[in-house]
Short mmCIF file of C-alpha atoms in Angstrom, two decimals:
data_model
loop_
_atom_site.label_atom_id
_atom_site.label_comp_id
_atom_site.label_asym_id
_atom_site.label_seq_id
_atom_site.Cartn_x
_atom_site.Cartn_y
_atom_site.Cartn_z
CA MET A 266 36.39 -11.71 25.14
CA ARG A 267 35.89 -8.11 26.15
CA ASP A 268 32.76 -6.06 25.46
CA PRO A 269 32.83 -3.73 22.48
CA PRO A 270 33.44 -0.11 23.38
CA TYR A 271 30.22 1.81 23.87
CA PHE A 272 29.39 5.41 23.16
CA PRO A 273 26.68 5.65 25.86
CA VAL A 274 23.91 8.12 25.22
CA GLY A 275 20.75 8.73 27.19
CA SER A 276 22.18 8.92 30.71
CA ALA A 277 19.88 11.81 31.59
CA CYS A 278 17.17 9.26 32.37
CA GLY A 279 17.35 8.16 35.97
CA GLN A 280 17.29 4.42 35.34
CA THR A 281 19.54 4.39 32.30
CA ALA A 282 22.91 3.87 33.99
CA GLU A 283 21.55 0.97 36.02
CA LEU A 284 19.96 -0.62 32.97
CA LEU A 285 23.17 -0.27 30.95
CA THR A 286 25.10 -1.92 33.74
CA GLN A 287 22.56 -4.76 33.89
CA ASP A 288 22.78 -5.22 30.13
CA LEU A 289 26.58 -5.41 30.15
CA GLU A 290 26.53 -7.84 33.06
CA ARG A 291 23.94 -10.02 31.34
CA ARG A 292 26.13 -10.30 28.27
CA ARG A 293 29.24 -11.14 30.32
CA LEU A 294 27.38 -13.90 32.20
CA ALA A 295 25.98 -15.25 28.97
CA ARG A 296 29.46 -15.59 27.53
CA ARG A 297 30.70 -17.43 30.60
CA ARG A 298 27.81 -19.89 30.27
CA GLY A 299 28.64 -20.46 26.64
CA ARG A 300 25.35 -19.10 25.34
CA LEU A 301 26.84 -16.54 22.98
CA VAL A 302 28.26 -17.61 19.65
CA HIS A 303 31.52 -15.97 18.56
CA PHE A 304 33.14 -16.36 15.19
CA GLY A 305 36.85 -16.72 14.72
CA LEU A 306 37.34 -14.43 11.76
CA ARG A 307 37.91 -10.83 12.68
CA TYR A 308 36.13 -9.47 9.63
CA LYS A 309 33.26 -11.94 9.65
CA VAL A 310 30.19 -10.72 7.76
CA PHE A 311 26.67 -12.01 7.89
CA ALA A 312 24.07 -12.66 5.26
CA CYS A 313 20.48 -13.71 4.79
CA THR A 314 18.61 -15.05 1.80
CA MET A 315 15.16 -13.69 1.03
CA TYR A 316 13.69 -16.88 -0.35
CA HIS A 317 15.25 -19.70 1.67
CA GLY A 318 14.67 -19.04 5.33
CA MET A 319 16.59 -15.78 5.66
CA MET A 320 18.70 -17.45 8.34
CA PHE A 321 21.80 -15.42 9.14
CA ALA A 322 25.16 -17.10 8.74
CA GLY A 323 28.80 -16.14 8.42
CA GLY A 324 30.58 -16.06 5.11
CA ARG A 325 31.04 -13.61 2.29
CA GLY A 326 29.35 -15.85 -0.27
CA ASN A 327 26.01 -15.55 1.48
CA LEU A 328 26.40 -11.79 1.73
CA ASP A 329 27.07 -11.63 -2.00
CA ASP A 330 23.86 -13.59 -2.63
CA LEU A 331 21.94 -11.25 -0.34
CA LEU A 332 23.07 -8.06 -2.05
CA THR A 333 22.34 -9.51 -5.46
CA ARG A 334 18.81 -10.35 -4.44
CA LEU A 335 18.00 -7.01 -2.82
CA TRP A 336 19.36 -4.66 -5.45
CA ARG A 337 21.10 -4.82 -8.79
CA PRO A 338 24.92 -4.84 -8.96
CA GLY A 339 26.31 -1.31 -9.10
CA ALA A 340 23.22 0.17 -7.44
CA HIS A 341 23.47 3.38 -5.44
CA VAL A 342 22.45 2.46 -1.87
CA LEU A 343 21.54 5.11 0.69
CA ALA A 344 22.10 3.74 4.20
CA ALA A 345 20.04 5.21 7.05
CA VAL A 346 22.49 5.55 9.95
CA SER A 347 21.36 6.60 13.41
CA GLY A 348 24.65 5.74 15.11
CA GLY A 349 23.24 2.79 17.03
CA ALA A 350 24.75 -0.68 16.84
CA ASP A 351 22.36 -1.95 14.15
CA SER A 352 22.86 0.89 11.70
CA VAL A 353 26.63 1.03 12.30
CA ALA A 354 26.89 -2.69 11.51
CA LEU A 355 24.84 -2.12 8.36
CA LEU A 356 27.09 0.75 7.31
CA LEU A 357 30.25 -1.33 7.77
CA LEU A 358 28.83 -4.28 5.83
CA LEU A 359 27.75 -2.04 2.98
CA HIS A 360 31.07 -0.21 3.08
CA GLU A 361 32.86 -3.50 2.41
CA ARG A 362 30.61 -4.06 -0.62
CA SER A 363 31.32 -0.56 -1.88
CA GLN A 364 35.08 -1.08 -1.45
CA LEU A 365 34.78 -4.09 -3.77
CA GLY A 366 32.96 -1.94 -6.33
CA GLU A 367 29.70 -3.87 -6.01
CA ILE A 368 27.61 -0.87 -4.96
CA ARG A 369 27.82 2.90 -4.60
CA LEU A 370 27.26 3.89 -0.99
CA SER A 371 25.92 7.05 0.62
CA ALA A 372 24.64 7.56 4.15
CA ALA A 373 21.94 9.72 5.71
CA HIS A 374 21.37 10.74 9.32
CA PHE A 375 18.29 12.50 10.70
CA GLU A 376 18.60 14.60 13.85
CA HIS A 377 15.10 14.82 15.33
CA GLY A 378 15.78 17.18 18.20
CA ILE A 379 14.01 15.00 20.77
CA ARG A 380 16.91 14.32 23.17
CA GLY A 381 18.66 17.69 22.97
CA GLN A 382 22.43 17.48 23.29
CA GLU A 383 22.35 13.70 23.13
CA SER A 384 20.79 13.85 19.66
CA LEU A 385 23.60 16.17 18.60
CA ARG A 386 26.11 13.70 20.01
CA ASP A 387 24.60 10.98 17.80
CA MET A 388 24.89 13.25 14.79
CA HIS A 389 28.55 14.10 15.42
CA PHE A 390 29.38 10.43 15.98
CA VAL A 391 27.85 9.50 12.60
CA MET A 392 29.64 12.40 10.91
CA ASP A 393 33.00 11.28 12.30
CA LEU A 394 32.37 7.65 11.35
CA CYS A 395 31.38 8.48 7.77
CA LYS A 396 34.35 10.81 7.43
CA ARG A 397 36.70 8.03 8.53
CA LEU A 398 35.10 5.57 6.10
CA GLN A 399 34.95 8.23 3.37
CA VAL A 400 31.24 7.63 2.88
CA PRO A 401 29.25 10.69 1.65
CA LEU A 402 26.80 11.73 4.37
CA SER A 403 23.59 13.75 4.25
CA VAL A 404 22.31 15.19 7.54
CA GLY A 405 18.78 16.43 8.09
CA ASN A 406 17.11 17.88 11.16
CA GLU A 407 13.69 18.97 12.29
CA ASP A 408 12.05 20.03 15.53
CA VAL A 409 9.96 16.89 15.90
CA PRO A 410 8.35 17.87 19.26
CA GLU A 411 7.07 21.06 17.62
CA LEU A 412 5.91 19.10 14.57
CA ALA A 413 4.09 16.57 16.75
CA ALA A 414 2.31 19.33 18.66
CA ALA A 415 1.32 21.16 15.47
CA GLN A 416 -0.08 18.04 13.80
CA ARG A 417 -1.51 16.56 17.00
CA MET A 418 0.26 13.23 16.73
CA GLY A 419 2.48 11.15 18.98
CA LEU A 420 6.16 11.96 19.24
CA GLU A 421 7.26 8.58 17.85
CA GLN A 422 4.90 8.81 14.89
CA ALA A 423 6.00 12.36 14.11
CA ALA A 424 9.67 11.36 14.29
CA ARG A 425 9.08 8.33 12.06
CA GLU A 426 7.22 10.35 9.42
CA ALA A 427 9.78 13.17 9.44
CA ARG A 428 12.67 10.71 9.14
CA HIS A 429 10.97 8.81 6.33
CA ARG A 430 10.23 12.03 4.47
CA PHE A 431 13.87 13.12 4.79
CA LEU A 432 15.18 9.77 3.55
CA GLN A 433 12.86 9.79 0.55
CA GLU A 434 13.88 13.34 -0.35
CA GLU A 435 17.55 12.47 -0.08
CA MET A 436 17.13 9.35 -2.20
CA GLN A 437 15.50 11.49 -4.91
CA ARG A 438 18.11 14.23 -4.63
CA LEU A 439 21.04 11.82 -4.84
CA GLY A 440 19.47 9.60 -7.46
CA ALA A 441 19.91 6.58 -5.18
CA ASP A 442 18.23 3.30 -6.06
CA CYS A 443 17.12 2.31 -2.58
CA ILE A 444 17.23 3.12 1.13
CA ALA A 445 18.86 0.48 3.36
CA LEU A 446 17.42 0.15 6.87
CA ALA A 447 19.01 -1.78 9.73
CA HIS A 448 16.01 -3.75 11.05
CA HIS A 449 17.06 -7.21 12.22
CA LYS A 450 15.55 -10.49 13.38
CA ASP A 451 14.73 -9.27 16.89
CA ASP A 452 12.92 -6.25 15.43
CA GLN A 453 10.95 -8.53 13.13
CA ALA A 454 9.88 -10.83 15.97
CA GLU A 455 8.77 -7.86 18.09
CA THR A 456 6.88 -6.32 15.16
CA VAL A 457 4.99 -9.52 14.36
CA LEU A 458 4.10 -10.06 18.02
CA MET A 459 2.90 -6.45 18.41
CA HIS A 460 0.73 -6.71 15.28
CA LEU A 461 -0.85 -9.96 16.48
CA LEU A 462 -1.55 -8.57 19.95
CA ARG A 463 -3.24 -5.55 18.35
CA GLY A 464 -5.58 -7.86 16.45
CA ALA A 465 -4.00 -7.52 13.01
CA GLY A 466 -5.00 -9.81 10.17
CA ALA A 467 -2.79 -11.82 7.85
CA ASP A 468 -1.15 -8.66 6.49
CA GLY A 469 0.03 -7.71 9.98
CA ALA A 470 1.46 -11.19 10.49
CA CYS A 471 3.81 -10.53 7.56
CA GLY A 472 5.83 -8.11 9.66
CA MET A 473 8.52 -6.24 7.73
CA ARG A 474 9.61 -7.28 4.26
CA ALA A 475 13.20 -7.52 3.09
CA ARG A 476 12.27 -5.29 0.15
CA GLN A 477 9.31 -2.94 0.23
CA GLY A 478 9.29 -0.42 -2.57
CA ALA A 479 12.47 1.63 -2.25
CA LEU A 480 13.17 0.32 1.27
CA VAL A 481 15.49 -2.65 1.76
CA ARG A 482 16.28 -4.46 5.01
CA PRO A 483 19.38 -6.61 4.46
CA LEU A 484 19.73 -7.60 8.13
CA LEU A 485 16.31 -9.17 8.77
CA GLY A 486 17.95 -12.58 9.11
CA ALA A 487 20.51 -11.40 11.67
CA SER A 488 19.97 -11.32 15.40
CA LYS A 489 20.89 -8.34 17.54
CA GLN A 490 23.57 -10.38 19.27
CA GLN A 491 25.17 -11.37 15.98
CA LEU A 492 25.44 -7.71 15.02
CA LEU A 493 26.99 -6.85 18.38
CA ASP A 494 29.48 -9.67 17.97
CA TYR A 495 30.34 -8.42 14.50
CA LEU A 496 31.02 -4.92 15.84
CA GLU A 497 33.13 -6.35 18.63
CA GLU A 498 35.23 -8.30 16.13
CA ARG A 499 35.75 -5.07 14.22
CA HIS A 500 36.46 -3.11 17.45
CA GLN A 501 33.85 -0.63 16.30
CA ASN A 502 32.05 1.55 18.82
CA TYR A 503 28.55 2.98 18.45
CA VAL A 504 26.10 5.19 20.29
CA LEU A 505 23.49 3.80 22.63
CA ASP A 506 20.14 5.46 23.18
CA GLY A 507 19.38 4.68 26.80
CA THR A 508 15.68 5.38 26.34
CA ASN A 509 15.49 2.09 24.43
CA LEU A 510 16.23 0.32 27.71
CA LEU A 511 13.39 1.97 29.62
CA PRO A 512 10.04 0.10 29.84
CA ASN A 513 8.07 3.19 28.78
CA GLY A 514 6.26 1.93 25.68
CA PRO A 515 4.74 -1.26 24.21
CA ARG A 516 7.76 -2.15 22.07
CA ASN A 517 10.29 -1.50 24.85
CA GLN A 518 8.20 -3.56 27.27
CA LEU A 519 8.05 -6.41 24.78
CA ARG A 520 11.80 -6.20 24.19
CA LEU A 521 12.81 -5.94 27.84
CA SER A 522 10.21 -8.12 29.56
CA ALA A 523 8.01 -10.23 27.30
CA MET A 524 10.58 -11.47 24.77
CA PRO A 525 13.13 -12.68 27.37
CA LEU A 526 10.32 -14.58 29.12
CA LEU A 527 9.06 -16.04 25.85
CA LYS A 528 12.56 -17.22 24.99
CA GLN A 529 12.79 -18.96 28.35
CA ILE A 530 9.50 -20.76 27.75
CA TYR A 531 10.02 -21.31 24.02
CA PRO A 532 13.71 -21.35 23.07
CA GLY A 533 14.01 -20.04 19.54
CA ALA A 534 10.83 -17.95 19.82
CA GLU A 535 12.35 -15.20 17.65
CA ASP A 536 13.17 -17.66 14.89
CA ALA A 537 9.66 -19.06 15.08
CA LEU A 538 8.04 -15.63 14.83
CA CYS A 539 10.26 -14.69 11.88
CA ARG A 540 9.46 -17.99 10.17
CA PHE A 541 5.77 -17.29 10.73
CA ALA A 542 6.22 -13.86 9.14
CA ARG A 543 7.98 -15.36 6.12
CA ILE A 544 5.25 -17.98 5.62
CA SER A 545 2.58 -15.27 6.00
CA GLN A 546 4.33 -13.16 3.38
CA ASP A 547 4.25 -16.03 0.88
CA GLN A 548 0.57 -16.67 1.58
CA ILE A 549 -0.36 -13.00 1.33
CA ASP A 550 1.58 -12.66 -1.92
CA LEU A 551 -0.46 -15.53 -3.37
CA LEU A 552 -3.72 -14.08 -2.06
CA ASP A 553 -2.77 -10.66 -3.46
CA ARG A 554 -2.23 -12.15 -6.90
CA LEU A 555 -5.58 -13.95 -6.76
CA ALA A 556 -7.28 -10.79 -5.50
CA TRP A 557 -5.92 -8.67 -8.35
CA ASP A 558 -6.97 -11.32 -10.88
CA TRP A 559 -10.42 -11.23 -9.29
CA LEU A 560 -10.54 -7.43 -9.50
CA GLU A 561 -9.66 -7.51 -13.20
CA SER A 562 -12.82 -9.47 -13.89
CA HIS A 563 -15.14 -7.86 -11.33
CA MET A 564 -14.16 -4.19 -11.22
CA ALA A 565 -14.87 -1.37 -13.68
CA GLN A 566 -13.34 2.10 -13.49
CA LEU A 567 -16.12 4.67 -13.90
CA PRO A 568 -15.99 8.46 -14.09
CA MET A 569 -17.43 8.79 -10.60
CA GLY A 570 -15.32 6.04 -9.00
CA ARG A 571 -15.32 2.27 -9.20
CA LEU A 572 -17.90 -0.46 -9.53
CA ILE A 573 -17.23 -3.89 -8.05
CA ALA A 574 -19.83 -6.31 -9.37
CA TYR A 575 -21.71 -8.78 -7.21
CA ALA A 576 -21.08 -12.46 -7.85
CA ALA A 577 -24.46 -12.86 -9.56
CA GLN A 578 -24.06 -9.60 -11.55
CA ARG A 579 -20.47 -9.86 -12.70
CA ASP A 580 -20.93 -9.19 -16.43
CA LEU A 581 -18.94 -5.99 -16.85
CA SER A 582 -18.27 -6.43 -20.54
CA GLY A 583 -19.85 -3.06 -21.27
CA CYS A 584 -17.51 -1.35 -18.81
CA GLY A 585 -14.37 -3.05 -20.01
CA GLY A 586 -14.40 -5.90 -17.47
CA ARG A 587 -14.72 -9.62 -18.07
CA ALA A 588 -16.54 -12.42 -16.30
CA MET A 589 -14.90 -15.09 -14.14
CA PRO A 590 -16.83 -17.84 -12.33
CA PHE A 591 -16.66 -18.17 -8.55
CA ARG A 592 -15.94 -21.51 -6.92
CA ALA A 593 -19.11 -20.93 -4.91
CA ASP A 594 -21.03 -21.14 -8.20
CA LEU A 595 -19.61 -24.63 -8.77
CA ALA A 596 -20.00 -26.01 -5.26
CA GLY A 597 -23.07 -28.14 -6.03
CA SER A 598 -25.21 -29.38 -3.15
CA ASP A 599 -22.43 -30.13 -0.68
CA ARG A 600 -23.15 -27.66 2.12
CA SER A 601 -19.70 -27.94 3.72
CA ALA A 602 -17.98 -27.30 0.39
CA GLY A 603 -20.24 -24.31 -0.19
CA LEU A 604 -19.37 -22.86 3.20
CA ALA A 605 -15.67 -23.35 2.59
CA ASP A 606 -15.93 -21.68 -0.79
CA ALA A 607 -17.93 -18.82 0.73
CA GLY A 608 -15.15 -18.27 3.26
CA ALA A 609 -12.53 -18.29 0.52
CA GLU A 610 -14.60 -15.84 -1.51
CA ARG A 611 -14.92 -13.51 1.45
CA ALA A 612 -11.14 -13.60 2.05
CA LEU A 613 -10.57 -12.83 -1.64
CA VAL A 614 -12.95 -9.85 -1.63
CA SER A 615 -11.48 -8.53 1.63
CA GLN A 616 -7.93 -8.74 0.27
CA ALA A 617 -8.97 -7.05 -2.97
CA LEU A 618 -10.56 -4.16 -1.06
CA HIS A 619 -7.51 -3.87 1.17
CA GLY A 620 -5.33 -3.68 -1.93
CA LEU A 621 -7.49 -0.91 -3.38
CA TYR A 622 -7.40 1.11 -0.15
CA PRO A 623 -4.18 0.20 1.69
CA GLY A 624 -4.46 3.17 4.04
CA VAL A 625 -7.90 2.18 5.31
CA GLY A 626 -8.02 0.42 8.68
CA TYR A 627 -8.90 -3.22 9.24
CA ASP A 628 -12.31 -2.47 10.79
CA GLN A 629 -13.44 -0.38 7.82
CA ILE A 630 -12.28 -3.01 5.32
CA GLU A 631 -14.30 -5.59 7.26
CA ARG A 632 -17.38 -3.36 7.17
CA LEU A 633 -16.84 -2.74 3.46
CA THR A 634 -16.56 -6.49 2.83
CA ALA A 635 -19.77 -7.09 4.78
CA LEU A 636 -21.46 -4.38 2.72
CA TYR A 637 -20.46 -6.17 -0.49
CA PHE A 638 -22.01 -9.44 0.64
CA ASP A 639 -25.09 -7.84 2.23
CA GLN A 640 -25.74 -5.97 -1.05
CA ASN A 641 -27.46 -3.21 0.88
CA GLY A 642 -26.49 0.06 2.55
CA LEU A 643 -23.74 2.64 2.30
CA LEU A 644 -20.51 3.44 4.10
CA SER A 645 -18.17 6.42 4.12
CA ILE A 646 -14.53 5.37 4.25
CA ALA A 647 -11.30 7.29 4.65
CA GLY A 648 -10.02 9.28 1.72
CA GLY A 649 -13.36 10.76 0.63
CA VAL A 650 -14.86 7.53 -0.72
CA LEU A 651 -18.53 6.65 -0.35
CA ALA A 652 -19.39 2.97 -0.76
CA LYS A 653 -22.97 2.50 -1.96
CA CYS A 654 -24.75 -0.73 -2.85
CA SER A 655 -26.90 -0.79 -5.96
CA GLY A 656 -28.27 -3.25 -8.48
CA ARG A 657 -25.09 -4.40 -10.21
CA GLY A 658 -22.64 -4.16 -7.36
CA ILE A 659 -21.02 -1.91 -4.81
CA TYR A 660 -20.02 1.54 -6.05
CA LEU A 661 -16.94 3.16 -4.54
CA LEU A 662 -17.69 6.79 -5.27
CA ASP A 663 -15.30 9.72 -5.20
CA GLU A 664 -17.23 12.19 -3.08
CA ALA A 665 -15.34 15.12 -4.62
CA ALA A 666 -16.26 14.19 -8.23
CA ASN A 667 -18.94 16.18 -10.06
CA PRO A 668 -20.68 15.34 -13.36
CA PRO A 669 -19.63 17.40 -16.41
CA MET A 670 -22.05 20.07 -17.64
CA GLN A 671 -22.56 20.11 -21.44
CA SER A 672 -20.88 20.34 -24.84
CA GLU A 673 -22.02 21.28 -28.31
CA LEU A 674 -23.23 18.29 -30.32
CA LYS A 675 -20.80 17.78 -33.19
CA ASP A 676 -18.60 15.09 -34.65
CA GLY A 677 -15.91 14.26 -32.08
CA ALA A 678 -17.68 16.08 -29.24
CA LYS A 679 -16.66 15.05 -25.72
CA LEU A 680 -18.46 15.04 -22.41
CA GLY A 681 -15.90 15.09 -19.64
CA ASP A 682 -13.12 12.60 -20.21
CA TYR A 683 -15.29 9.52 -20.47
CA ALA A 684 -17.72 10.09 -23.37
CA THR A 685 -17.11 10.84 -27.06
CA PHE A 686 -19.73 11.24 -29.78
CA SER A 687 -19.30 10.95 -33.53
CA MET A 688 -21.83 11.86 -36.23
CA GLN A 689 -22.29 10.85 -39.84
CA ASP A 690 -24.98 10.93 -42.50
CA ALA A 691 -26.85 7.64 -42.75
CA PRO A 692 -29.79 6.03 -44.55
CA ALA A 693 -33.16 6.59 -42.90
CA LEU A 694 -33.17 3.07 -41.50
CA PRO A 695 -33.33 1.96 -37.87
CA ILE A 696 -30.23 0.40 -36.28
CA ARG A 697 -31.16 -2.60 -34.18
CA ASP A 698 -27.92 -4.41 -33.39
CA ASP A 699 -26.16 -1.84 -31.17
CA PRO A 700 -27.87 0.31 -28.50
CA TYR A 701 -24.90 2.69 -28.60
CA ARG A 702 -25.51 3.61 -32.26
CA ASP A 703 -28.79 5.09 -33.48
CA ALA A 704 -30.14 6.87 -36.54
CA LEU A 705 -32.01 10.07 -35.62
CA ASN A 706 -33.96 12.60 -37.60
CA LYS A 707 -31.40 15.21 -38.64
CA SER A 708 -33.83 18.11 -38.31
CA ALA A 709 -34.64 17.14 -34.71
CA LEU A 710 -30.99 17.55 -33.74
CA GLN A 711 -30.76 21.25 -34.68
CA GLY A 712 -29.55 23.08 -31.56
CA ALA A 713 -29.01 19.87 -29.55
CA VAL A 714 -26.25 19.49 -26.96
CA ILE A 715 -24.71 16.61 -25.07
CA ARG A 716 -24.95 16.87 -21.29
CA THR A 717 -25.84 15.08 -18.09
CA ARG A 718 -29.31 15.13 -16.57
CA ARG A 719 -31.01 18.07 -14.92
CA GLU A 720 -34.01 18.39 -12.71
CA GLY A 721 -37.22 18.37 -14.74
CA ASP A 722 -35.83 16.52 -17.77
CA ARG A 723 -38.50 14.60 -19.71
CA PHE A 724 -38.24 11.73 -22.15
CA GLN A 725 -40.76 10.12 -24.48
CA MET A 726 -39.41 6.75 -25.49
CA LEU A 727 -39.90 5.82 -29.14
CA GLY A 728 -43.40 4.36 -29.47
CA ALA A 729 -44.52 5.44 -25.98
CA PRO A 730 -47.91 7.25 -25.71
CA GLY A 731 -46.47 10.26 -23.87
CA ASP A 732 -43.46 11.71 -22.14
CA ARG A 733 -42.38 11.05 -18.57
CA LEU A 734 -39.87 12.39 -16.11
CA LEU A 735 -36.43 11.10 -17.03
CA SER A 736 -35.88 10.01 -13.44
CA ASP A 737 -38.91 7.69 -13.64
CA VAL A 738 -37.69 6.21 -16.91
CA LEU A 739 -34.28 5.45 -15.45
CA ILE A 740 -35.83 3.79 -12.40
CA ASP A 741 -38.05 1.64 -14.61
CA ARG A 742 -35.04 0.65 -16.71
CA LYS A 743 -33.21 -0.33 -13.50
CA VAL A 744 -30.33 2.08 -14.09
CA ASP A 745 -28.22 2.11 -10.92
CA GLU A 746 -28.74 5.27 -8.89
CA PRO A 747 -25.00 6.16 -8.59
CA VAL A 748 -24.62 6.47 -12.38
CA ARG A 749 -27.84 8.34 -13.26
CA ASP A 750 -26.33 11.80 -12.83
CA TRP A 751 -23.43 10.82 -15.10
CA LEU A 752 -25.33 9.39 -18.06
CA PRO A 753 -24.45 11.14 -21.36
CA LEU A 754 -27.62 12.56 -22.97
CA VAL A 755 -28.47 14.28 -26.25
CA ALA A 756 -31.03 16.97 -25.47
CA ILE A 757 -32.69 20.22 -26.48
CA LYS A 758 -33.62 22.24 -23.41
CA ASP A 759 -35.45 19.84 -21.09
CA ARG A 760 -36.29 17.31 -23.83
CA ILE A 761 -34.07 14.25 -24.10
CA LEU A 762 -33.62 13.02 -27.67
CA TRP A 763 -31.23 10.10 -27.17
CA ILE A 764 -29.88 8.10 -24.24
CA PRO A 765 -27.02 5.86 -25.40
CA GLY A 766 -27.75 2.33 -24.28
CA ILE A 767 -31.51 2.97 -23.88
CA GLY A 768 -32.86 4.49 -27.07
CA ILE A 769 -34.18 7.51 -28.97
CA ALA A 770 -37.14 9.76 -28.29
CA GLU A 771 -40.36 9.80 -30.30
CA GLN A 772 -39.51 13.37 -31.39
CA ALA A 773 -36.24 12.19 -33.02
CA LYS A 774 -37.57 9.15 -34.89
CA ILE A 775 -36.71 8.73 -38.54
CA THR A 776 -39.30 8.67 -41.33
CA PRO A 777 -38.96 7.36 -44.90
CA ASP A 778 -38.61 10.82 -46.40
CA CYS A 779 -36.32 12.44 -43.76
CA GLU A 780 -32.59 13.01 -43.66
CA ALA A 781 -30.95 10.88 -40.99
CA THR A 782 -27.86 11.31 -38.86
CA MET A 783 -26.22 8.37 -37.17
CA LEU A 784 -24.93 9.12 -33.66
CA ILE A 785 -22.25 6.83 -32.25
CA TYR A 786 -21.35 6.79 -28.58
CA ASP A 787 -17.76 5.79 -27.84
CA GLY A 788 -16.90 5.86 -24.16
CA ILE A 789 -17.42 4.18 -20.81
CA ARG A 790 -20.75 2.41 -20.84
CA LEU A 791 -22.52 3.14 -17.59
CA ILE A 792 -25.60 0.98 -18.26
#
């Protein structure tokens, strides 16, 4: 069987022609030795299932199952088409689905300006192909080398970000439901191997997912050779970027040198790596669910950031959280069980933190996890977040957040967006069952405001012999340092009359013959 016609691109590189020749010869020899699988049907299509191995096989039934699982029937799919074999195969497969009325199909091509005239050749090839198939095409371009220089990033990273930005913009403009990418089994195996060699954790072992937000990868179960065979059966040509055959980067070196050697030593290495990725995805999905359940019971959203409670201090009922026991609490005296539970707890906390800050690197998440268990210290992490340990837990503070200033004390008054006060006349009787409601002397509240603390504030607790600096009172009451500047206070000048959650001042106490006002605090409880 003859080779499919090529549209060779990239011949400006000195070694490209030789490498292309070697690649063609390798494929011819492989056929003679019976190593390549060919299918008898001219219009054979391939499919993978997301949940049962994602092994690629011929037959339209499997393809129907695949498309149903990745997007809803009738969805508008935007196919990213570079002009290479993978994306051309994807376009043809999706075009068949669109011809049957199962999906609406559009295509998008991004011309990055990296390879000069050869990039333009790719663009014109895609334009001609889409015109022949009558598939609507969007074309974007950008001077990626200039962009990379301006933003001081690598050329590949700049091209990837520019292409992704273009695809997202086109999806929004067209009202498409998803973006279809042409990554296949070989790409998945290389990605997993690269992540492992870089020291990635379990998340890196997951590789690429068949569906990730708006991105879908219908070909993850198909090998590169199966796609080439499909194109040959269709007599469909494609462009070839010769730079992909040059050993000038980690992925190309893996593809050209390491993977062929691995497959000699371990036949089926690609399948094994993809299976490992699929198993890792299932395990990470389970761990993610457990981590989010754990966060629901251990994390409180505060006006200055987040609080994640320590295991021994996990009562967040005042902040809207709820308690959940750790397995480590139930381990008993069996030291080995305790150690195993401690390891599971650490993995849970690490995954929860990674979920909160997905853009933060592995090393910082590890340091943040260690900080949580050490219960001491602070750490600045990417995105303007300061992690600080305190009495109840680890505070993840927004470094750009500032406490609100003050508001007039009146019924319905607000302090920032986290504190609301209400007022009503009440009997001159103390309220003992709720520290966030108190009866105060009405005359003492004339001219009072609600605000956060200021330097020099003083407070004389009801029944205390004299006043003290507010800062000393808060330390004695073990109020965590990160929340002290955010506490809502009722004050006149530098005299604090009421601290919700702590109590009233001697100056605002009620007497049998006074008029009383009941103040009610309704908001996030910081103490």
